[in-house]
Amino acid sequence: MKKTLITAVAALSVGIVTPASAFEPESDQTIKLMMADWSSMLINTEILNIILSTYGYDVEKVIADDSARYPGFESGDLTIALETWQTTQDAAFTASVATGKVLDMGELGPQAKEDWWYPSYMEEQCPGLPDWKALRECAEAFAAPETAPKGRYLSGPVSWGGFDEERVEALGLPFEVVHSGTDAAMFAELRAAYERKAPIILWVYKPHWAPSVYDGKFVDFPKYEPACYEDASWGVNPDAKYDCGKPEGWIKKMAWAEGEEIWPCAYDIVRNFTMDGDEVGALVYEVDVEGRGVEEVAMEWAKENEAKWRGWAACAEK
């Protein structure tokens, strides 16, 4: 059975070439794990890669666009994704599952929150915060040379979605939305601004290390309801949708439906795969702040938590 160098080394590094039961995978077809452009997804996916590779599965990691993943899963070009965030992907995920070609594999564990966030020191320049209406009056405090007199809001990569441009227009906020090219670049800019106490307001999400390490708050927008995204008459602006904050909720795993017949044990492992939010934030901190490699951090977790993930793989341990 073919293996990439990474997965073969991963299995050897954990100290397990074959499991005690000498488990044989149900198929030699390749399981394609979706990789996306934020650190927790990279780390969790690498941990799953190590686990599946240890049990002899042929695994390939495939980079895919977050919002455009669904045709790939419906066709089988992608097999498994460990992070689908309700905050941005609820409607697309629900529609994809409804086709019968994609499986809802259950919640990963952490509860998701992501929205506009600012360091607490900005309240001196915008004392009405965290109320969103304060941003109408003090946007210039968040301005950059290229946006002045409008404020600058640093959003995530375009592929994340999130409707920030629509939110700015619907709520009448004098801000320009600037999209970061990558997750790492966005949080690097936060670190640099925080150290200088420079103006910044940006997309922050949880679970993540930033809200734990830095003193700051999420903006209090009108609370999300599904009607906010579907019915313009809902909310503070009767003529526009998206006049509210982003939804909060689950982070779910998803999979190509036909794959369960090919790799039933692997799918059991994925369903059992769960992580704690604080645990995920700590792993991301090791990568983003301490500068360690994703593979190194994932391998360390796998070595320290072997009993846990072997419990997830009861179907292969019989």
C-alpha atoms as a printed R data frame, in Angstrom:
    type eleno elety resid chain resno       x      y      z
1   ATOM     1    CA   MET     A     1   0.000  0.000  0.000
2   ATOM     2    CA   LYS     A     2   1.425  3.353 -1.008
3   ATOM     3    CA   LYS     A     3   2.142  6.002  1.591
4   ATOM     4    CA   THR     A     4   3.377  9.554  1.395
5   ATOM     5    CA   LEU     A     5   6.642 10.195  3.190
6   ATOM     6    CA   ILE     A     6   4.855 12.369  5.713
7   ATOM     7    CA   THR     A     7   2.318  9.752  6.726
8   ATOM     8    CA   ALA     A     8   4.845  6.943  6.847
9   ATOM     9    CA   VAL     A     9   7.155  8.976  9.052
10  ATOM    10    CA   ALA     A    10   4.186  9.988 11.173
11  ATOM    11    CA   ALA     A    11   3.312  6.389 11.974
12  ATOM    12    CA   LEU     A    12   6.896  5.487 12.784
13  ATOM    13    CA   SER     A    13   7.402  8.592 14.920
14  ATOM    14    CA   VAL     A    14   4.419  7.781 17.095
15  ATOM    15    CA   GLY     A    15   6.160  4.507 17.778
16  ATOM    16    CA   ILE     A    16   3.556  2.315 16.143
17  ATOM    17    CA   VAL     A    17   4.166  0.674 12.766
18  ATOM    18    CA   THR     A    18   1.033 -1.491 12.959
19  ATOM    19    CA   PRO     A    19  -1.619 -1.557 15.682
20  ATOM    20    CA   ALA     A    20  -1.631 -4.387 18.192
21  ATOM    21    CA   SER     A    21  -4.576 -6.045 16.446
22  ATOM    22    CA   ALA     A    22  -2.791 -6.026 13.049
23  ATOM    23    CA   PHE     A    23  -5.829 -4.233 11.666
24  ATOM    24    CA   GLU     A    24  -6.173 -4.240  7.886
25  ATOM    25    CA   PRO     A    25  -7.937 -1.256  6.305
26  ATOM    26    CA   GLU     A    26 -11.136 -2.049  4.458
27  ATOM    27    CA   SER     A    27  -9.800 -0.540  1.235
28  ATOM    28    CA   ASP     A    28  -6.555  0.709 -0.246
29  ATOM    29    CA   GLN     A    29  -8.364  3.685 -1.801
30  ATOM    30    CA   THR     A    30  -7.078  7.073 -0.674
31  ATOM    31    CA   ILE     A    31  -8.894  9.026  2.038
32  ATOM    32    CA   LYS     A    32  -8.657 12.707  1.141
33  ATOM    33    CA   LEU     A    33  -8.573 14.988  4.166
34  ATOM    34    CA   MET     A    34  -9.517 18.603  3.549
35  ATOM    35    CA   MET     A    35  -6.976 21.204  4.652
36  ATOM    36    CA   ALA     A    36  -7.994 24.867  4.974
37  ATOM    37    CA   ASP     A    37  -6.205 28.104  5.742
38  ATOM    38    CA   TRP     A    38  -6.434 28.399  9.525
39  ATOM    39    CA   SER     A    39  -4.229 26.801 12.137
40  ATOM    40    CA   SER     A    40  -6.706 24.745 14.144
41  ATOM    41    CA   MET     A    41  -7.918 23.037 10.978
42  ATOM    42    CA   LEU     A    42  -4.330 22.281  9.953
43  ATOM    43    CA   ILE     A    43  -3.439 20.849 13.378
44  ATOM    44    CA   ASN     A    44  -6.593 18.770 13.877
45  ATOM    45    CA   THR     A    45  -6.326 17.389 10.348
46  ATOM    46    CA   GLU     A    46  -2.686 16.429 10.885
47  ATOM    47    CA   ILE     A    47  -3.643 14.606 14.090
48  ATOM    48    CA   LEU     A    48  -6.279 12.646 12.154
49  ATOM    49    CA   ASN     A    49  -3.714 11.971  9.445
50  ATOM    50    CA   ILE     A    50  -1.390 10.436 12.048
51  ATOM    51    CA   ILE     A    51  -4.161  8.282 13.507
52  ATOM    52    CA   LEU     A    52  -5.477  6.959 10.199
53  ATOM    53    CA   SER     A    53  -1.961  6.370  8.873
54  ATOM    54    CA   THR     A    54  -1.076  4.399 11.997
55  ATOM    55    CA   TYR     A    55  -3.932  2.024 11.205
56  ATOM    56    CA   GLY     A    56  -2.697  1.567  7.656
57  ATOM    57    CA   TYR     A    57  -5.065  3.830  5.744
58  ATOM    58    CA   ASP     A    58  -3.737  5.584  2.676
59  ATOM    59    CA   VAL     A    59  -4.225  9.284  3.370
60  ATOM    60    CA   GLU     A    60  -3.782 12.411  1.298
61  ATOM    61    CA   LYS     A    61  -4.134 15.977  2.576
62  ATOM    62    CA   VAL     A    62  -5.881 18.234  0.057
63  ATOM    63    CA   ILE     A    63  -5.992 22.016  0.289
64  ATOM    64    CA   ALA     A    64  -9.504 23.320 -0.422
65  ATOM    65    CA   ASP     A    65 -11.327 26.627 -0.291
66  ATOM    66    CA   ASP     A    66 -13.525 26.865  2.799
67  ATOM    67    CA   SER     A    67 -16.673 28.222  1.167
68  ATOM    68    CA   ALA     A    68 -16.293 26.308 -2.108
69  ATOM    69    CA   ARG     A    69 -15.676 22.857 -0.631
70  ATOM    70    CA   TYR     A    70 -19.159 21.433 -1.106
71  ATOM    71    CA   PRO     A    71 -19.077 20.236 -4.744
72  ATOM    72    CA   GLY     A    72 -15.833 18.434 -3.880
73  ATOM    73    CA   PHE     A    73 -17.484 16.573 -1.026
74  ATOM    74    CA   GLU     A    74 -20.611 15.788 -3.011
75  ATOM    75    CA   SER     A    75 -18.526 14.270 -5.830
76  ATOM    76    CA   GLY     A    76 -16.070 12.385 -3.596
77  ATOM    77    CA   ASP     A    77 -13.058 14.500 -4.551
78  ATOM    78    CA   LEU     A    78 -12.834 15.288 -0.822
79  ATOM    79    CA   THR     A    79 -13.535 12.702  1.857
80  ATOM    80    CA   ILE     A    80 -13.384 14.243  5.340
81  ATOM    81    CA   ALA     A    81 -13.231 17.702  6.918
82  ATOM    82    CA   LEU     A    82 -12.896 18.162 10.665
83  ATOM    83    CA   GLU     A    83 -13.978 21.799 10.914
84  ATOM    84    CA   THR     A    84 -17.135 23.268  9.442
85  ATOM    85    CA   TRP     A    85 -18.090 26.384 11.396
86  ATOM    86    CA   GLN     A    86 -21.735 27.263 11.862
87  ATOM    87    CA   THR     A    87 -20.689 30.910 12.083
88  ATOM    88    CA   THR     A    88 -20.038 31.104  8.328
89  ATOM    89    CA   GLN     A    89 -21.016 27.762  6.769
90  ATOM    90    CA   ASP     A    90 -24.397 26.892  8.309
91  ATOM    91    CA   ALA     A    91 -26.548 27.385  5.209
92  ATOM    92    CA   ALA     A    92 -24.082 25.845  2.753
93  ATOM    93    CA   PHE     A    93 -23.431 22.851  5.026
94  ATOM    94    CA   THR     A    94 -27.135 22.220  5.628
95  ATOM    95    CA   ALA     A    95 -27.869 22.382  1.907
96  ATOM    96    CA   SER     A    96 -25.017 19.989  1.110
97  ATOM    97    CA   VAL     A    97 -26.138 17.445  3.712
98  ATOM    98    CA   ALA     A    98 -29.674 17.677  2.296
99  ATOM    99    CA   THR     A    99 -28.401 16.328 -1.042
100 ATOM   100    CA   GLY     A   100 -27.706 12.985  0.643
101 ATOM   101    CA   LYS     A   101 -24.174 13.041 -0.749
102 ATOM   102    CA   VAL     A   102 -22.593 14.504  2.405
103 ATOM   103    CA   LEU     A   103 -22.735 13.265  5.995
104 ATOM   104    CA   ASP     A   104 -22.975 15.332  9.154
105 ATOM   105    CA   MET     A   105 -20.347 13.540 11.258
106 ATOM   106    CA   GLY     A   106 -21.192 15.278 14.525
107 ATOM   107    CA   GLU     A   107 -19.660 18.105 16.497
108 ATOM   108    CA   LEU     A   108 -15.914 18.444 16.990
109 ATOM   109    CA   GLY     A   109 -16.446 19.734 20.532
110 ATOM   110    CA   PRO     A   110 -15.660 23.447 20.813
111 ATOM   111    CA   GLN     A   111 -18.355 26.073 20.408
112 ATOM   112    CA   ALA     A   112 -17.573 28.640 17.756
113 ATOM   113    CA   LYS     A   113 -17.702 32.410 18.023
114 ATOM   114    CA   GLU     A   114 -16.245 34.840 15.530
115 ATOM   115    CA   ASP     A   115 -16.933 38.489 14.942
116 ATOM   116    CA   TRP     A   116 -15.450 41.963 15.098
117 ATOM   117    CA   TRP     A   117 -12.986 42.248 18.006
118 ATOM   118    CA   TYR     A   118 -10.882 45.109 19.367
119 ATOM   119    CA   PRO     A   119  -8.212 45.464 22.083
120 ATOM   120    CA   SER     A   120  -9.522 46.999 25.304
121 ATOM   121    CA   TYR     A   121  -7.144 49.954 25.003
122 ATOM   122    CA   MET     A   122  -9.263 51.201 22.088
123 ATOM   123    CA   GLU     A   123 -12.115 51.987 24.495
124 ATOM   124    CA   GLU     A   124 -10.252 55.142 25.513
125 ATOM   125    CA   GLN     A   125 -10.638 56.416 21.954
126 ATOM   126    CA   CYS     A   126 -14.116 54.981 21.469
127 ATOM   127    CA   PRO     A   127 -15.747 54.999 24.919
128 ATOM   128    CA   GLY     A   128 -19.117 53.710 23.735
129 ATOM   129    CA   LEU     A   129 -17.712 50.294 22.921
130 ATOM   130    CA   PRO     A   130 -18.530 47.418 22.884
131 ATOM   131    CA   ASP     A   131 -21.921 48.724 21.644
132 ATOM   132    CA   TRP     A   132 -21.766 48.597 17.826
133 ATOM   133    CA   LYS     A   133 -23.417 52.027 17.532
134 ATOM   134    CA   ALA     A   134 -20.251 53.611 18.979
135 ATOM   135    CA   LEU     A   135 -18.454 52.649 15.768
136 ATOM   136    CA   ARG     A   136 -20.595 55.136 13.870
137 ATOM   137    CA   GLU     A   137 -19.154 57.983 15.922
138 ATOM   138    CA   CYS     A   138 -15.538 56.944 16.362
139 ATOM   139    CA   ALA     A   139 -14.667 55.125 13.167
140 ATOM   140    CA   GLU     A   140 -11.799 57.526 12.541
141 ATOM   141    CA   ALA     A   141 -10.065 56.193 15.645
142 ATOM   142    CA   PHE     A   142  -9.640 52.946 13.690
143 ATOM   143    CA   ALA     A   143  -8.588 54.643 10.438
144 ATOM   144    CA   ALA     A   144  -5.486 53.823  8.443
145 ATOM   145    CA   PRO     A   145  -3.893 56.221  5.932
146 ATOM   146    CA   GLU     A   146  -5.513 54.381  3.048
147 ATOM   147    CA   THR     A   147  -9.022 54.404  4.601
148 ATOM   148    CA   ALA     A   148  -9.169 57.748  6.491
149 ATOM   149    CA   PRO     A   149 -11.499 59.219  7.538
150 ATOM   150    CA   LYS     A   150 -13.225 55.846  7.480
151 ATOM   151    CA   GLY     A   151 -12.186 53.161  9.920
152 ATOM   152    CA   ARG     A   152 -10.306 50.082  8.767
153 ATOM   153    CA   TYR     A   153 -11.761 46.689  9.596
154 ATOM   154    CA   LEU     A   154  -9.373 43.783  9.043
155 ATOM   155    CA   SER     A   155 -11.450 40.841  7.890
156 ATOM   156    CA   GLY     A   156 -10.387 37.260  7.253
157 ATOM   157    CA   PRO     A   157  -9.504 35.780  3.864
158 ATOM   158    CA   VAL     A   158 -12.246 36.261  1.282
159 ATOM   159    CA   SER     A   159 -12.880 32.505  1.178
160 ATOM   160    CA   TRP     A   160 -14.167 32.579  4.765
161 ATOM   161    CA   GLY     A   161 -17.318 34.471  3.799
162 ATOM   162    CA   GLY     A   162 -18.890 36.232  6.773
163 ATOM   163    CA   PHE     A   163 -20.742 39.095  5.012
164 ATOM   164    CA   ASP     A   164 -18.636 41.889  6.507
165 ATOM   165    CA   GLU     A   165 -19.136 44.257  3.568
166 ATOM   166    CA   GLU     A   166 -22.882 43.681  3.760
167 ATOM   167    CA   ARG     A   167 -22.837 44.241  7.531
168 ATOM   168    CA   VAL     A   168 -21.004 47.552  7.156
169 ATOM   169    CA   GLU     A   169 -23.549 48.782  4.622
170 ATOM   170    CA   ALA     A   170 -26.616 47.497  6.473
171 ATOM   171    CA   LEU     A   171 -25.600 49.089  9.786
172 ATOM   172    CA   GLY     A   172 -24.311 52.318  8.261
173 ATOM   173    CA   LEU     A   173 -20.794 51.889  9.610
174 ATOM   174    CA   PRO     A   174 -18.193 54.286  8.164
175 ATOM   175    CA   PHE     A   175 -15.626 51.517  7.709
176 ATOM   176    CA   GLU     A   176 -13.752 49.947  4.844
177 ATOM   177    CA   VAL     A   177 -13.326 46.189  4.938
178 ATOM   178    CA   VAL     A   178  -9.789 45.021  4.177
179 ATOM   179    CA   HIS     A   179  -9.313 41.277  3.742
180 ATOM   180    CA   SER     A   180  -6.208 39.599  5.077
181 ATOM   181    CA   GLY     A   181  -4.520 37.217  2.683
182 ATOM   182    CA   THR     A   182  -4.078 34.489  5.292
183 ATOM   183    CA   ASP     A   183  -5.047 33.594  8.834
184 ATOM   184    CA   ALA     A   184  -1.398 33.880  9.919
185 ATOM   185    CA   ALA     A   185  -1.012 37.353  8.428
186 ATOM   186    CA   MET     A   186  -4.163 38.569 10.170
187 ATOM   187    CA   PHE     A   187  -2.996 37.523 13.615
188 ATOM   188    CA   ALA     A   188   0.542 38.722 12.960
189 ATOM   189    CA   GLU     A   189  -0.938 42.162 12.339
190 ATOM   190    CA   LEU     A   190  -2.884 41.905 15.593
191 ATOM   191    CA   ARG     A   191   0.272 41.011 17.514
192 ATOM   192    CA   ALA     A   192   2.180 43.937 16.022
193 ATOM   193    CA   ALA     A   193  -0.627 46.404 16.723
194 ATOM   194    CA   TYR     A   194  -1.185 45.165 20.268
195 ATOM   195    CA   GLU     A   195   2.483 45.532 21.164
196 ATOM   196    CA   ARG     A   196   2.404 49.172 19.992
197 ATOM   197    CA   LYS     A   197  -1.113 49.837 21.281
198 ATOM   198    CA   ALA     A   198  -1.948 50.856 17.741
199 ATOM   199    CA   PRO     A   199  -5.531 51.093 16.448
200 ATOM   200    CA   ILE     A   200  -6.985 47.834 15.188
201 ATOM   201    CA   ILE     A   201 -10.337 46.131 14.877
202 ATOM   202    CA   LEU     A   202 -10.476 42.746 13.190
203 ATOM   203    CA   TRP     A   203 -12.078 39.339 12.747
204 ATOM   204    CA   VAL     A   204 -11.217 37.171 15.753
205 ATOM   205    CA   TYR     A   205 -12.580 33.728 16.406
206 ATOM   206    CA   LYS     A   206 -12.808 31.186 19.201
207 ATOM   207    CA   PRO     A   207 -11.439 28.626 19.868
208 ATOM   208    CA   HIS     A   208  -8.172 30.492 19.395
209 ATOM   209    CA   TRP     A   209  -5.342 31.734 21.551
210 ATOM   210    CA   ALA     A   210  -5.849 35.455 20.802
211 ATOM   211    CA   PRO     A   211  -8.908 36.120 23.021
212 ATOM   212    CA   SER     A   212  -7.107 34.407 25.913
213 ATOM   213    CA   VAL     A   213  -3.743 36.117 25.464
214 ATOM   214    CA   TYR     A   214  -4.924 39.634 24.607
215 ATOM   215    CA   ASP     A   215  -7.298 41.825 26.600
216 ATOM   216    CA   GLY     A   216 -10.127 42.770 24.307
217 ATOM   217    CA   LYS     A   217 -13.803 42.361 23.497
218 ATOM   218    CA   PHE     A   218 -16.127 41.369 20.716
219 ATOM   219    CA   VAL     A   219 -18.382 44.132 19.417
220 ATOM   220    CA   ASP     A   220 -21.981 43.797 20.587
221 ATOM   221    CA   PHE     A   221 -23.945 43.748 17.357
222 ATOM   222    CA   PRO     A   222 -27.680 43.001 17.249
223 ATOM   223    CA   LYS     A   223 -27.976 39.316 18.057
224 ATOM   224    CA   TYR     A   224 -28.050 37.024 15.062
225 ATOM   225    CA   GLU     A   225 -31.244 35.277 14.050
226 ATOM   226    CA   PRO     A   226 -31.689 33.350 10.797
227 ATOM   227    CA   ALA     A   227 -34.139 36.001  9.584
228 ATOM   228    CA   CYS     A   228 -31.333 38.571  9.694
229 ATOM   229    CA   TYR     A   229 -29.634 36.835  6.777
230 ATOM   230    CA   GLU     A   230 -32.857 35.992  4.941
231 ATOM   231    CA   ASP     A   231 -35.358 38.830  5.410
232 ATOM   232    CA   ALA     A   232 -34.460 42.494  4.873
233 ATOM   233    CA   SER     A   233 -37.438 43.655  6.949
234 ATOM   234    CA   TRP     A   234 -35.951 42.013 10.042
235 ATOM   235    CA   GLY     A   235 -33.802 44.129 12.354
236 ATOM   236    CA   VAL     A   236 -32.653 47.718 12.738
237 ATOM   237    CA   ASN     A   237 -32.453 48.352  8.978
238 ATOM   238    CA   PRO     A   238 -35.755 47.387  7.341
239 ATOM   239    CA   ASP     A   239 -34.202 47.684  3.877
240 ATOM   240    CA   ALA     A   240 -31.158 45.425  4.224
241 ATOM   241    CA   LYS     A   241 -30.132 41.958  5.347
242 ATOM   242    CA   TYR     A   242 -27.074 41.252  7.531
243 ATOM   243    CA   ASP     A   243 -27.854 44.014 10.050
244 ATOM   244    CA   CYS     A   244 -26.703 41.822 12.932
245 ATOM   245    CA   GLY     A   245 -23.679 39.995 14.285
246 ATOM   246    CA   LYS     A   246 -22.441 36.649 13.065
247 ATOM   247    CA   PRO     A   247 -24.063 33.433 14.276
248 ATOM   248    CA   GLU     A   248 -22.476 31.410 17.044
249 ATOM   249    CA   GLY     A   249 -22.653 27.682 17.482
250 ATOM   250    CA   TRP     A   250 -21.185 24.352 16.526
251 ATOM   251    CA   ILE     A   251 -18.088 23.234 14.722
252 ATOM   252    CA   LYS     A   252 -18.950 20.041 12.860
253 ATOM   253    CA   LYS     A   253 -17.161 17.289 10.994
254 ATOM   254    CA   MET     A   254 -18.365 16.327  7.526
255 ATOM   255    CA   ALA     A   255 -17.686 13.527  5.065
256 ATOM   256    CA   TRP     A   256 -18.461 12.197  1.613
257 ATOM   257    CA   ALA     A   257 -21.463  9.924  2.158
258 ATOM   258    CA   GLU     A   258 -20.355  7.066 -0.114
259 ATOM   259    CA   GLY     A   259 -17.079  6.797  1.765
260 ATOM   260    CA   GLU     A   260 -18.764  5.151  4.735
261 ATOM   261    CA   GLU     A   261 -19.283  1.992  2.682
262 ATOM   262    CA   ILE     A   262 -15.615  2.011  1.669
263 ATOM   263    CA   TRP     A   263 -13.971  2.801  5.038
264 ATOM   264    CA   PRO     A   264 -16.549  2.158  7.824
265 ATOM   265    CA   CYS     A   265 -13.928  1.952 10.578
266 ATOM   266    CA   ALA     A   266 -12.230  5.175  9.491
267 ATOM   267    CA   TYR     A   267 -15.614  6.887  9.591
268 ATOM   268    CA   ASP     A   268 -16.136  5.579 13.146
269 ATOM   269    CA   ILE     A   269 -12.801  7.123 14.117
270 ATOM   270    CA   VAL     A   270 -13.845 10.467 12.644
271 ATOM   271    CA   ARG     A   271 -17.180 10.433 14.447
272 ATOM   272    CA   ASN     A   272 -15.374  9.741 17.732
273 ATOM   273    CA   PHE     A   273 -12.698 12.410 17.119
274 ATOM   274    CA   THR     A   274 -13.343 15.256 19.585
275 ATOM   275    CA   MET     A   275 -11.276 18.108 20.969
276 ATOM   276    CA   ASP     A   276 -11.691 20.603 23.808
277 ATOM   277    CA   GLY     A   277 -11.774 24.293 22.923
278 ATOM   278    CA   ASP     A   278  -9.025 25.264 25.369
279 ATOM   279    CA   GLU     A   279  -6.940 22.356 24.102
280 ATOM   280    CA   VAL     A   280  -7.315 23.549 20.519
281 ATOM   281    CA   GLY     A   281  -6.396 27.108 21.495
282 ATOM   282    CA   ALA     A   282  -3.240 25.884 23.217
283 ATOM   283    CA   LEU     A   283  -2.185 23.873 20.160
284 ATOM   284    CA   VAL     A   284  -2.757 26.864 17.873
285 ATOM   285    CA   TYR     A   285  -0.674 29.030 20.219
286 ATOM   286    CA   GLU     A   286   2.245 26.633 19.838
287 ATOM   287    CA   VAL     A   287   2.103 27.040 16.064
288 ATOM   288    CA   ASP     A   288   1.152 30.702 15.680
289 ATOM   289    CA   VAL     A   289   3.093 32.268 18.556
290 ATOM   290    CA   GLU     A   290   5.857 29.827 19.437
291 ATOM   291    CA   GLY     A   291   6.589 29.189 15.774
292 ATOM   292    CA   ARG     A   292   6.533 25.399 15.912
293 ATOM   293    CA   GLY     A   293   5.557 23.304 12.914
294 ATOM   294    CA   VAL     A   294   2.067 21.873 12.541
295 ATOM   295    CA   GLU     A   295   3.440 18.339 12.118
296 ATOM   296    CA   GLU     A   296   5.600 18.645 15.249
297 ATOM   297    CA   VAL     A   297   2.741 19.935 17.404
298 ATOM   298    CA   ALA     A   298   0.321 17.306 16.097
299 ATOM   299    CA   MET     A   299   2.847 14.514 16.675
300 ATOM   300    CA   GLU     A   300   3.477 15.663 20.217
301 ATOM   301    CA   TRP     A   301  -0.261 15.602 20.905
302 ATOM   302    CA   ALA     A   302  -0.555 12.116 19.386
303 ATOM   303    CA   LYS     A   303   2.222 10.749 21.600
304 ATOM   304    CA   GLU     A   304   0.783 12.305 24.769
305 ATOM   305    CA   ASN     A   305  -2.809 11.239 24.021
306 ATOM   306    CA   GLU     A   306  -2.362  7.759 22.561
307 ATOM   307    CA   ALA     A   307  -4.835  6.162 24.974
308 ATOM   308    CA   LYS     A   308  -7.485  8.696 23.963
309 ATOM   309    CA   TRP     A   309  -7.221  8.242 20.216
310 ATOM   310    CA   ARG     A   310  -6.913  4.466 20.500
311 ATOM   311    CA   GLY     A   311 -10.264  4.664 22.270
312 ATOM   312    CA   TRP     A   312 -11.661  6.475 19.247
313 ATOM   313    CA   ALA     A   313 -10.401  3.594 17.096
314 ATOM   314    CA   ALA     A   314 -12.079  0.748 18.975
315 ATOM   315    CA   CYS     A   315 -13.179 -0.733 15.642
316 ATOM   316    CA   ALA     A   316  -9.518 -1.199 14.691
317 ATOM   317    CA   GLU     A   317  -8.395 -2.428 18.100
318 ATOM   318    CA   LYS     A   318 -10.663 -5.455 18.349
